[in-house]
Coordinates of C-alpha atoms and ligand atoms in Angstrom, one line a residue:
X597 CA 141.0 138.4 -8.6
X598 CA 139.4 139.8 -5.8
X599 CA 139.3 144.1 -5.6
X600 CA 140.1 145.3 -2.5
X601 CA 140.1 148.9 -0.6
X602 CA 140.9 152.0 -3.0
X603 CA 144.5 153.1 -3.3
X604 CA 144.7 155.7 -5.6
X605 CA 141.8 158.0 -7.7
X606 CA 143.3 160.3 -10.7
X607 CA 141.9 162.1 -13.5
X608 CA 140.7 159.2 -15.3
X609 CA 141.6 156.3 -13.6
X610 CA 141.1 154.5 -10.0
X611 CA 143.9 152.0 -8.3
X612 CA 141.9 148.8 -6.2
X613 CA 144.1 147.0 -4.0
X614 CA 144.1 142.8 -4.7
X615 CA 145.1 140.1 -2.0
X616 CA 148.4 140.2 -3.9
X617 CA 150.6 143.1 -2.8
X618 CA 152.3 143.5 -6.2
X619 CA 149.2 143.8 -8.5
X620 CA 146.4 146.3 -8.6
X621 CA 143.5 146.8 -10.3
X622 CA 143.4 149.4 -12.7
X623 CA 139.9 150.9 -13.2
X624 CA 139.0 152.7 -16.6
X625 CA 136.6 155.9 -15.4
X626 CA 134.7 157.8 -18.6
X627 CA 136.1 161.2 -16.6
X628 CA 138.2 163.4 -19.4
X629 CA 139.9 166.5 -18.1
X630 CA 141.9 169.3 -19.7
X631 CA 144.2 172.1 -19.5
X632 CA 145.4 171.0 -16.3
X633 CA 141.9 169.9 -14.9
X634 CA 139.8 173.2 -15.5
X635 CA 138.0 171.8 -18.0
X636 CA 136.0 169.0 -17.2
X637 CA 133.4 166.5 -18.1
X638 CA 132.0 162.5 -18.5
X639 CA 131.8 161.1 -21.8
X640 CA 130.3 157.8 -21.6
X641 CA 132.0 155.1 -23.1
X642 CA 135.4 156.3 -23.0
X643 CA 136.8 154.2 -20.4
X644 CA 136.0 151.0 -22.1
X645 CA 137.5 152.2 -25.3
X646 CA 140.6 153.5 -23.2
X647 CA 140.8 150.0 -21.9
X648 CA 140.9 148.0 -24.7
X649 CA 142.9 150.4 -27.1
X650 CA 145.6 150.3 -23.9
X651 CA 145.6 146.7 -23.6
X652 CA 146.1 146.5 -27.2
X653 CA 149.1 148.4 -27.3
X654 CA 150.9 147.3 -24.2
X655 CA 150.6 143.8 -25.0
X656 CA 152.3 144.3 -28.4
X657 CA 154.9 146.5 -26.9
X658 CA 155.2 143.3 -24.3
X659 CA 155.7 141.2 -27.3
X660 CA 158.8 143.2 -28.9
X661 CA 160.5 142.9 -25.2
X662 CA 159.2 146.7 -23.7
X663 CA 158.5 145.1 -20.3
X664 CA 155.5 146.7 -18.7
X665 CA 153.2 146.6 -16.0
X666 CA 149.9 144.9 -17.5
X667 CA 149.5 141.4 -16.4
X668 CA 145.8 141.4 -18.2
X669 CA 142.2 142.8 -18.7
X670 CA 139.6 141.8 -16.5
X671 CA 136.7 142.6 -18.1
X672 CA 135.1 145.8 -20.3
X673 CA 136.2 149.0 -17.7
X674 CA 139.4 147.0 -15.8
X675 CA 142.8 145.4 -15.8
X676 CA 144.9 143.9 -13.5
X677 CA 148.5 145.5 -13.1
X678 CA 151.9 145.6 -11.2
X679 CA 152.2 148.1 -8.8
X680 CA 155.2 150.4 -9.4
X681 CA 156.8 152.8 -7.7
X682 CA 156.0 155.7 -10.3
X683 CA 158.6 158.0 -11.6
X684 CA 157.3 161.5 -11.1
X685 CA 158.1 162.3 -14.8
X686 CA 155.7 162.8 -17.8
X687 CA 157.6 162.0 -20.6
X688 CA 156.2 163.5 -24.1
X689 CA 157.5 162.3 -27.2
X690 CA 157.1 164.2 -30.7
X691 CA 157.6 163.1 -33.9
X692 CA 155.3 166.5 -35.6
X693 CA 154.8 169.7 -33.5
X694 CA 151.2 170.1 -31.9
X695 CA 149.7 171.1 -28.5
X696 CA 152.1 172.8 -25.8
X697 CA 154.8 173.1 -28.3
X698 CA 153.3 174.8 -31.1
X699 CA 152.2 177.8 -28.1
X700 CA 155.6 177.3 -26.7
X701 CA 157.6 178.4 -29.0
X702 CA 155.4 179.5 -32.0
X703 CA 156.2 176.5 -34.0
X704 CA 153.9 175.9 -36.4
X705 CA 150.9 173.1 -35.8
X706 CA 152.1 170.3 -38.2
X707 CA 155.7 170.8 -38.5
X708 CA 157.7 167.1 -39.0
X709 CA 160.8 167.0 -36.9
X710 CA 163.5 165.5 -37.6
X711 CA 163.8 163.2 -34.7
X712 CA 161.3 162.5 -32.4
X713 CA 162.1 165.1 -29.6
X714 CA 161.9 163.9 -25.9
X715 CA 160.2 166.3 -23.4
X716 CA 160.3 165.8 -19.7
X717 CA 157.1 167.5 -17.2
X718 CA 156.9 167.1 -13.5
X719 CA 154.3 165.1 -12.5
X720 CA 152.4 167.6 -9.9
X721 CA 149.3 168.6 -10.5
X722 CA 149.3 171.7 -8.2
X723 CA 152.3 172.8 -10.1
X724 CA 150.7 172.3 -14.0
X725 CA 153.0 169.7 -14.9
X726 CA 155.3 172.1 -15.4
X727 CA 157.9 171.6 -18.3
X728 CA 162.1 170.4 -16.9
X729 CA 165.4 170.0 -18.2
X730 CA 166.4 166.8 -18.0
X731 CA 169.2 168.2 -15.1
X732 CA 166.3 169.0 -13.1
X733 CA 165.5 164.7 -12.9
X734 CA 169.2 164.4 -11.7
X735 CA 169.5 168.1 -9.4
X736 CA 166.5 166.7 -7.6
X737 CA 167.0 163.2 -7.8
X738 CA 163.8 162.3 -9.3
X739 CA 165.5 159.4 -11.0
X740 CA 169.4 158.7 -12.3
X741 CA 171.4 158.7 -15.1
X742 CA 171.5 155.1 -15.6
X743 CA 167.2 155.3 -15.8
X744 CA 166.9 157.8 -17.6
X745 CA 169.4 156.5 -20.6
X746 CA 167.3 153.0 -19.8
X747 CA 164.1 155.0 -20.1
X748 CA 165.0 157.3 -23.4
X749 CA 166.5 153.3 -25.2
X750 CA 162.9 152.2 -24.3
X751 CA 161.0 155.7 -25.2
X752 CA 163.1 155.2 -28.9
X753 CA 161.7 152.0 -29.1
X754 CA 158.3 152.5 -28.2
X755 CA 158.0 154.9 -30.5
X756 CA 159.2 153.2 -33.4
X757 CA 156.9 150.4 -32.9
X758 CA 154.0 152.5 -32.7
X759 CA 154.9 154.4 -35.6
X760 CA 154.9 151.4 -37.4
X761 CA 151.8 150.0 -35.8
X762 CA 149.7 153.0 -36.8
X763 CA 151.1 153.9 -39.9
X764 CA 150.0 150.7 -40.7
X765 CA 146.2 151.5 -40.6
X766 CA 146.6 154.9 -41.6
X767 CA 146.8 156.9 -38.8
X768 CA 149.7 159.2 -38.4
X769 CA 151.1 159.3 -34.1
X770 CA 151.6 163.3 -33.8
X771 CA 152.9 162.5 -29.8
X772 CA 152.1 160.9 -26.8
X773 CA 153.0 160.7 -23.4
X774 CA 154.7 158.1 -21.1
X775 CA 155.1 157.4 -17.7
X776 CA 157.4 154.9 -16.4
X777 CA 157.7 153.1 -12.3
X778 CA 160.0 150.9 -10.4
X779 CA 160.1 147.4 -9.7
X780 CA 161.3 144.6 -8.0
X781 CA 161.9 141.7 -9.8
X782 CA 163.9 138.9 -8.2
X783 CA 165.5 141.2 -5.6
X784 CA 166.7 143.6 -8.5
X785 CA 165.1 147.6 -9.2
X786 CA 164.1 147.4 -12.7
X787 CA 162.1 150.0 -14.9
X788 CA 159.2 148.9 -17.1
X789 CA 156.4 151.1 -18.8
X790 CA 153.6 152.3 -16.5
X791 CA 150.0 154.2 -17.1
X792 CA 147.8 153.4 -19.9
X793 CA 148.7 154.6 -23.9
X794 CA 145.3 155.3 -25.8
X795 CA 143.7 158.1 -27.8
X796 CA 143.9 160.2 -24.4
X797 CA 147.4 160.3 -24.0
X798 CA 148.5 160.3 -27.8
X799 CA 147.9 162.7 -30.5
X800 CA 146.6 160.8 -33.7
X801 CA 145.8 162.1 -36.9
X802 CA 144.2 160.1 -40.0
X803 CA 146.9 160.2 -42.5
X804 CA 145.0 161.0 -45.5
X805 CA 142.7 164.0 -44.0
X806 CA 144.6 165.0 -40.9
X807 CA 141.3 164.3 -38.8
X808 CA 142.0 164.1 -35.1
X809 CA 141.1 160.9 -33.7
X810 CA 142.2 161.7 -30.1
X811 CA 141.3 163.6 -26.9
X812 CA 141.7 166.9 -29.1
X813 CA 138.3 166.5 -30.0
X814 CA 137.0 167.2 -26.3
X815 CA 140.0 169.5 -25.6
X816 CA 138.9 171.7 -29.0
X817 CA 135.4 171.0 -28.3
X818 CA 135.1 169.0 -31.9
X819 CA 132.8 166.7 -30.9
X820 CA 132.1 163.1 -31.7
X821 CA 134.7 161.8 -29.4
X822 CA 133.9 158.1 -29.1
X823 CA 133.0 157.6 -33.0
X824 CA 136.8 158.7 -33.2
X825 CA 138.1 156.3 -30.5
X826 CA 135.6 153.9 -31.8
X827 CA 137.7 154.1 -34.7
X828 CA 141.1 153.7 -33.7
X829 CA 140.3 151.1 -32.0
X830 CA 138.3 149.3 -35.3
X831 CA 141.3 150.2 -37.1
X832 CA 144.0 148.5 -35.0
X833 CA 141.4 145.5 -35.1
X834 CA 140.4 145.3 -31.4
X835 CA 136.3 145.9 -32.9
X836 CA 134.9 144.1 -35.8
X837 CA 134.7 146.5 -39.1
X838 CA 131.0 146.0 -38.6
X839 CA 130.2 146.4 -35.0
X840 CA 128.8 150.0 -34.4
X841 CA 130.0 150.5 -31.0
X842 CA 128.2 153.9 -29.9
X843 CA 128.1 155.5 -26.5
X844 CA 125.3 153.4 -25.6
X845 CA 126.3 150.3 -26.9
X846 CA 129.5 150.7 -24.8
X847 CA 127.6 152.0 -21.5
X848 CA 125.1 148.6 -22.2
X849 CA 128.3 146.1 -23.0
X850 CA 130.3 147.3 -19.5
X851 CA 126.7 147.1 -17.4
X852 CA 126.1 143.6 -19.1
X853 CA 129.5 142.8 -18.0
X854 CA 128.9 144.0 -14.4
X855 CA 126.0 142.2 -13.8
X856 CA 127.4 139.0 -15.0
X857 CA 130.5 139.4 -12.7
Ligands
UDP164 N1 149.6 164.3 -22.5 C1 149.0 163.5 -21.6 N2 148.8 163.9 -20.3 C2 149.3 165.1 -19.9 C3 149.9 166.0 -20.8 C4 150.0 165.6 -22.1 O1 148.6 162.4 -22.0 O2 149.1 165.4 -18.7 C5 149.8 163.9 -23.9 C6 148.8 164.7 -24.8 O3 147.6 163.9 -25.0 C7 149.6 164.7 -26.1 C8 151.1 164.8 -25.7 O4 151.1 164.3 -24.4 O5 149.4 163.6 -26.9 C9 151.7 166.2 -25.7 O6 150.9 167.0 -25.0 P1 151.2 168.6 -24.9 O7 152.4 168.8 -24.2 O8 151.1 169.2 -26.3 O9 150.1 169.2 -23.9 P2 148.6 169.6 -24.2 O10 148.5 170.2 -25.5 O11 147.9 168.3 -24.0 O12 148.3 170.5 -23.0

């Protein structure tokens, strides 16, 4: 698959055109932002982890019928994908209180709910994201009714599999975010799962100590980001136990990579 001209470069990510009009190439950067881009920095490695952690997930979610828009990894910082016409939604999902919430409304950090609670932010950066009611999506036609009931069946589903999925190697999913896009498949609109889902855009937690093993760590300034991502990604068995995949390891494995291309 052949890269073309740039489409698109966000926060962490850069779109490549291909030959093919429906697929993109989706480019891993090791750029982390926060608090709606004021702070900033590179933490080398990241991209690769984001990568693989991301292709991890959405090919499982593929397997259980959540259709989404990675076709498959190219190499150690970049995957080929459908291009979709993005909904301009973040949807947050929340099975414990953390984060935006907890400020919010003075919920305590920690607190189980219930249900998992569906959030909905506009996606515009200018803006902050700022937080809507779902009659916002509908008042200014951001999407319809029939989507969004589509999108919250999928959003359920999701996030019991990946419950599940990390529960089983003791990590406990605090929240995470989702973006979903458009598609034409066979002449028909249809809605699948967009963006990437990795320690950037979830909130995970080691279920015994409560350690955060997510983008917290640069947000909070806790260091020791990629040993965390390092190993979530061990965990879910996408590393060996025994590889020791540090900063440099990663930075070395993607320039190997490169050169070989
Ligand atoms: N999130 C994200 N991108 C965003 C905003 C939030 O991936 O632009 C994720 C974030 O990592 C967390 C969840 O969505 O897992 C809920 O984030 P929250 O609303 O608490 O915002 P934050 O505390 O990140 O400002």
């Amino acid at each position: 698959m052949k890269k073309g001209k740039k489409l698109y470069e966000g926060k962490a990510k850069i779109i490549y055109t291909t030959q093919d009009k429906d697929l993109v190439i989706q480019y891993f950067k090791d750029d982390a932002t926060a608090f709606n881009n004021q702070k900033k920095s590179t933490i080398e490695g990241k991209g690769v982890l984001n990568n693989r952690i991301s292709e991890h997930i959405l090919s499982n979610l593929s397997q259980i019928g959540i259709k989404n828009h990675l076709v498959k990894r190219l190499n150690m910082r970049e995957q080929v994908i459908k291009l979709v016409e993005i909904i301009p939604i973040e949807f947050i999902v929340r099975n414990v209180a953390s984060g935006s919430l907890t400020k919010r409304l003075g919920i305590e950090d920690g607190t189980v709910l219930k249900e998992p609670l569906i959030e909905y932010c506009l996606k515009d950066d200018k803006l902050g994201d700022p937080l809507i009611a779902e009659d916002h999506i509908y008042a200014f036609e951001w999407a319809t009714k029939k989507e969004i009931d589509k999108v919250k069946k999928m959003i359920l589903r999701i996030n019991d599999f990946m419950i599940g999925m990390f529960r089983g190697v003791g990590i406990n999913l605090i929240d995470f975010k989702l973006e979903f896009g458009r598609v034409k498949t066979n002449g028909k609109n249809e809605i699948i799962l967009a963006d990437e889902i990795s320690p950037d855009t979830c909130r995970l937690w080691d279920s015994k100590t409560d350690k955060k093993l997510d983008k917290d760590r640069f947000r909070k300034d806790l260091g020791g980001l990629i040993p965390a991502y390092t190993e979530v990604a061990k965990r879910l068995g996408i590393l060996h136990e025994q590889s020791n995949i540090s900063a440099v390891n990663v930075t070395k494995l993607s320039s190997v990579k490169k050169k070989n291309r």
